[in-house]
Coordinates of C-alpha atoms and ligand atoms in Angstrom, one line a residue:
M278 CA -42.7 8.8 -18.0
R279 CA -43.3 5.3 -18.9
I280 CA -40.0 3.7 -18.9
V281 CA -38.8 0.2 -19.7
A282 CA -35.2 -0.8 -18.3
A283 CA -33.5 -3.9 -19.1
I284 CA -31.0 -4.9 -16.4
G285 CA -28.4 -7.3 -17.6
G286 CA -27.9 -10.6 -15.6
S287 CA -24.2 -9.9 -15.8
I288 CA -24.9 -7.0 -13.5
I289 CA -27.8 -7.9 -11.1
I290 CA -26.7 -11.3 -10.3
K291 CA -22.9 -10.6 -10.5
G292 CA -21.1 -12.3 -7.5
K293 CA -24.3 -14.0 -6.6
T294 CA -25.3 -11.8 -3.7
Y295 CA -28.2 -9.6 -2.6
K296 CA -26.4 -6.4 -3.2
K297 CA -27.3 -5.2 -6.6
F298 CA -30.8 -6.3 -6.1
Q299 CA -31.0 -4.1 -3.1
E300 CA -29.3 -1.2 -4.8
Y301 CA -31.5 -1.4 -7.8
S302 CA -34.7 -1.8 -5.6
E303 CA -33.7 1.7 -3.7
I304 CA -33.5 3.5 -7.0
L305 CA -36.5 1.7 -8.6
K306 CA -38.6 2.6 -5.6
E307 CA -37.5 6.2 -5.8
L308 CA -38.2 6.6 -9.6
S309 CA -41.7 4.6 -9.4
C310 CA -42.9 7.7 -7.4
E311 CA -42.8 9.9 -10.5
H312 CA -42.6 7.3 -13.4
E313 CA -44.3 4.4 -14.5
I314 CA -41.5 1.6 -14.4
F315 CA -41.1 -1.8 -16.2
V316 CA -38.0 -3.9 -15.6
V317 CA -36.7 -7.0 -17.6
V318 CA -34.0 -8.9 -15.9
G319 CA -31.3 -11.0 -17.4
G320 CA -29.8 -14.4 -16.8
G321 CA -26.2 -13.7 -16.3
Q322 CA -23.5 -16.2 -15.3
P323 CA -26.2 -18.6 -13.6
A324 CA -28.1 -18.9 -16.9
R325 CA -25.1 -19.6 -18.8
E326 CA -24.0 -22.4 -16.2
Y327 CA -27.4 -24.1 -16.5
I328 CA -27.5 -23.9 -20.3
K329 CA -24.0 -25.4 -20.3
I330 CA -25.2 -28.4 -18.3
A331 CA -28.3 -28.8 -20.6
R332 CA -26.0 -28.6 -23.7
D333 CA -23.9 -31.2 -22.3
L334 CA -26.9 -33.5 -21.8
G335 CA -27.5 -33.0 -25.5
C336 CA -30.3 -30.5 -25.5
G337 CA -30.9 -28.5 -28.6
E338 CA -30.7 -24.7 -28.8
A339 CA -34.4 -24.0 -28.2
K340 CA -34.4 -26.2 -24.8
C341 CA -31.3 -24.4 -23.8
D342 CA -32.9 -20.9 -24.3
D343 CA -35.8 -22.2 -22.4
L344 CA -33.7 -23.3 -19.5
G345 CA -32.1 -19.6 -19.6
I346 CA -35.6 -18.1 -19.5
E347 CA -36.5 -19.9 -16.2
V348 CA -33.1 -18.4 -14.9
T349 CA -34.0 -14.9 -15.9
R350 CA -37.4 -15.4 -14.1
L351 CA -35.6 -16.5 -10.9
N352 CA -33.5 -13.2 -11.0
A353 CA -36.8 -11.3 -11.6
K354 CA -38.3 -13.0 -8.6
L355 CA -35.4 -11.8 -6.5
L356 CA -35.8 -8.2 -7.6
I357 CA -39.6 -8.5 -6.8
F358 CA -38.6 -9.8 -3.4
A359 CA -36.2 -6.7 -2.9
L360 CA -39.0 -4.2 -4.2
D361 CA -41.4 -5.9 -1.8
D362 CA -44.7 -3.8 -2.0
F363 CA -43.5 -1.7 -4.8
A364 CA -43.5 -4.6 -7.1
F365 CA -46.4 -6.4 -8.7
P366 CA -45.8 -9.8 -7.3
T367 CA -46.3 -11.9 -10.5
I368 CA -44.0 -12.1 -13.2
P369 CA -45.6 -11.6 -16.5
H370 CA -44.6 -14.3 -19.2
N371 CA -45.8 -12.2 -22.2
F372 CA -46.5 -8.6 -23.0
Q373 CA -50.1 -8.5 -22.7
Q374 CA -49.8 -9.7 -19.0
A375 CA -47.3 -7.0 -18.4
L376 CA -49.4 -4.5 -19.5
E377 CA -52.3 -5.7 -17.5
Y378 CA -50.3 -6.1 -14.3
S379 CA -49.1 -2.4 -14.8
S380 CA -52.6 -1.2 -14.1
S381 CA -51.9 -2.0 -10.3
E382 CA -49.7 1.0 -10.5
K383 CA -47.0 -1.1 -9.1
I384 CA -43.5 -1.8 -10.9
V385 CA -43.7 -4.7 -13.2
V386 CA -40.8 -7.1 -13.3
M387 CA -40.1 -9.8 -15.8
G388 CA -37.5 -12.1 -17.4
G389 CA -37.5 -13.8 -20.6
T390 CA -40.4 -14.8 -22.8
E391 CA -39.6 -17.4 -25.5
P392 CA -36.6 -19.0 -27.1
A393 CA -34.3 -17.4 -29.7
H394 CA -33.5 -14.1 -28.2
S395 CA -32.1 -12.2 -25.2
T396 CA -33.8 -10.2 -22.5
D397 CA -32.5 -7.1 -24.5
T398 CA -35.1 -7.9 -27.1
V399 CA -37.8 -8.5 -24.4
G400 CA -37.1 -5.1 -23.1
A401 CA -37.4 -3.5 -26.8
I402 CA -40.5 -5.5 -27.5
L403 CA -42.0 -4.5 -24.1
A404 CA -41.1 -0.9 -24.7
E405 CA -42.9 -1.1 -28.2
Y406 CA -45.9 -2.9 -26.7
V407 CA -46.4 -0.5 -23.7
N408 CA -45.4 2.5 -25.9
A409 CA -42.8 3.5 -23.5
D410 CA -41.2 7.1 -23.7
M411 CA -37.8 5.6 -23.0
F412 CA -36.0 2.1 -23.1
I413 CA -32.9 1.9 -21.1
N414 CA -30.3 -0.9 -21.5
L415 CA -28.1 -1.3 -18.5
T416 CA -25.2 -3.4 -19.4
S417 CA -21.6 -4.3 -18.0
V418 CA -19.8 -1.7 -20.2
D419 CA -20.4 2.0 -20.6
G420 CA -22.2 1.7 -23.6
M421 CA -21.3 0.5 -27.3
Y422 CA -17.8 0.6 -28.4
D423 CA -16.3 0.7 -32.0
K424 CA -14.5 -2.6 -30.9
D425 CA -14.5 -5.0 -27.8
P426 CA -13.3 -2.8 -25.0
N427 CA -12.2 -6.1 -23.2
K428 CA -9.9 -7.0 -26.0
Y429 CA -8.9 -3.7 -27.1
P430 CA -7.6 -0.8 -24.9
D431 CA -8.0 1.9 -27.7
A432 CA -11.7 1.1 -28.1
N433 CA -13.8 4.1 -28.1
L434 CA -17.1 4.7 -26.8
I435 CA -19.9 5.7 -29.4
E436 CA -22.1 8.1 -27.9
R437 CA -24.5 8.3 -30.6
I438 CA -25.4 6.0 -33.4
T439 CA -28.3 5.5 -35.8
A440 CA -30.4 2.2 -35.4
T441 CA -29.4 1.3 -39.1
E442 CA -25.7 1.8 -38.2
M443 CA -26.1 -0.3 -35.3
L444 CA -27.8 -3.2 -37.3
E445 CA -24.8 -3.2 -39.7
F446 CA -22.3 -3.5 -36.7
I447 CA -24.4 -6.4 -35.1
K448 CA -24.9 -8.5 -38.2
E449 CA -22.0 -10.8 -38.2
K450 CA -22.4 -11.8 -34.6
D451 CA -23.2 -15.3 -33.3
V452 CA -26.8 -16.3 -31.7
K453 CA -26.3 -19.3 -29.6
A454 CA -28.2 -20.0 -26.3
G455 CA -26.4 -18.1 -23.6
T456 CA -24.2 -16.4 -25.8
Y457 CA -26.1 -13.4 -27.5
E458 CA -23.5 -10.6 -28.0
F459 CA -23.8 -7.0 -26.6
F460 CA -27.1 -6.3 -28.1
D461 CA -29.1 -8.6 -30.2
M462 CA -30.3 -7.8 -33.7
T463 CA -34.2 -8.4 -33.1
A464 CA -33.8 -5.7 -30.3
I465 CA -32.4 -3.3 -32.7
Q466 CA -34.8 -4.0 -35.3
M467 CA -37.6 -3.2 -32.8
I468 CA -36.0 0.0 -31.8
K469 CA -35.6 1.1 -35.4
R470 CA -39.1 0.3 -36.4
S471 CA -40.5 2.1 -33.5
S472 CA -38.0 5.0 -33.3
L473 CA -37.7 4.0 -29.6
E474 CA -35.8 6.5 -27.5
T475 CA -32.9 4.1 -26.4
V476 CA -30.0 4.4 -24.1
I477 CA -27.4 1.7 -23.6
A478 CA -25.3 2.6 -20.4
N479 CA -23.2 0.8 -17.5
G480 CA -25.6 -0.8 -14.9
N481 CA -22.8 -1.4 -12.4
N482 CA -23.8 1.8 -10.8
P483 CA -27.6 1.8 -10.5
E484 CA -27.4 5.6 -10.3
N485 CA -27.1 5.7 -13.8
L486 CA -30.7 5.0 -14.3
I487 CA -31.6 8.4 -12.6
K488 CA -28.9 10.1 -14.7
I489 CA -30.2 8.8 -18.1
I490 CA -33.8 9.8 -17.1
N491 CA -32.6 13.1 -16.2
K492 CA -31.3 13.4 -19.7
E493 CA -27.5 13.3 -18.6
K494 CA -25.1 12.6 -21.5
I495 CA -24.3 9.1 -20.5
G496 CA -23.8 5.7 -22.4
T497 CA -24.9 5.3 -26.2
R498 CA -27.9 6.9 -27.3
I499 CA -29.6 5.4 -30.4
I500 CA -30.7 8.2 -32.6
F501 CA -33.1 8.1 -36.0
K502 CA -32.6 9.9 -39.1
Ligands
LIG278 P1 -30.3 -13.0 -21.2 O1 -30.8 -12.4 -22.2 O2 -30.0 -12.6 -19.9 O3 -28.6 -13.2 -21.8 O4 -30.6 -14.4 -21.1 P2 -27.2 -13.0 -21.3 O5 -26.3 -13.6 -22.3 O6 -27.3 -13.8 -19.9 O7 -27.2 -11.7 -21.0 P3 -27.0 -10.8 -19.5 O8 -25.4 -11.3 -19.2 O9 -28.0 -11.1 -18.8 O10 -26.9 -9.3 -20.0 C1 -30.0 -15.6 -20.8 C2 -30.3 -16.7 -21.6 O11 -31.9 -17.0 -21.7 C3 -32.2 -17.4 -22.9 C4 -31.1 -17.1 -24.0 O12 -30.3 -18.4 -24.3 C5 -30.1 -16.1 -23.2 O13 -28.9 -16.3 -23.7 N1 -33.4 -16.4 -23.4 C6 -33.6 -15.3 -22.5 C7 -34.2 -16.6 -24.4 O14 -34.2 -17.7 -25.1 N2 -35.4 -16.0 -24.5 C8 -35.5 -14.7 -23.9 O15 -36.7 -14.1 -23.9 C9 -34.8 -14.5 -22.8

């Protein structure tokens, strides 16, 4: 299978240590023996810290986004270092480059592309661009809930949702640099228009990646009607 995995910065750079980079690199190396893998890495807390400084300096949203993109690429670089020879050494800055680099048969790792969206969207566009069989979004919660699980203990995990229902759900959210909510709108629009097979799951356990690929019931699966 051709797989695009977006790993949230909140997962991979959590605690600012090498650990998750190493854990993910082991899993990705294993998967790359059987599958063609593209990874999009998020910015996480360091991106938000940099963006805050830029905003305090009076920078506008697009510049703040630009800074966020630089941080996602730093995280992507760390994953490339962890993957060593399994990864293509250069970070693509656009989707055409990502496709070109994949002809090396190595794992292609990238961060953000341009302002006004999150790495969730980069993952969805990339999945569309390379005609992926599956788009996996690894985040800091178990999937999509009917309400914020950090605020409401009675929040329920949604195991299956249509892309249309998800769009309705996300509509009212805010889109400031560094503050994109659980999943951004453009990503869902991409998923919807291309009926991308998508699973959103908890990335704190990198083994979940294997479970999703093996079609185990985990996280939230986006369905199409
Ligand atoms: P992320 O998409 O990683 O956002 O990019 P995040 O909120 O930190 O999400 P997690 O925690 O990694 O899951 C960090 C910031 O970089 C900018 C946005 O400002 C985003 O909030 N960015 C990223 C872009 O503007 N364009 C991109 O393609 C990617």
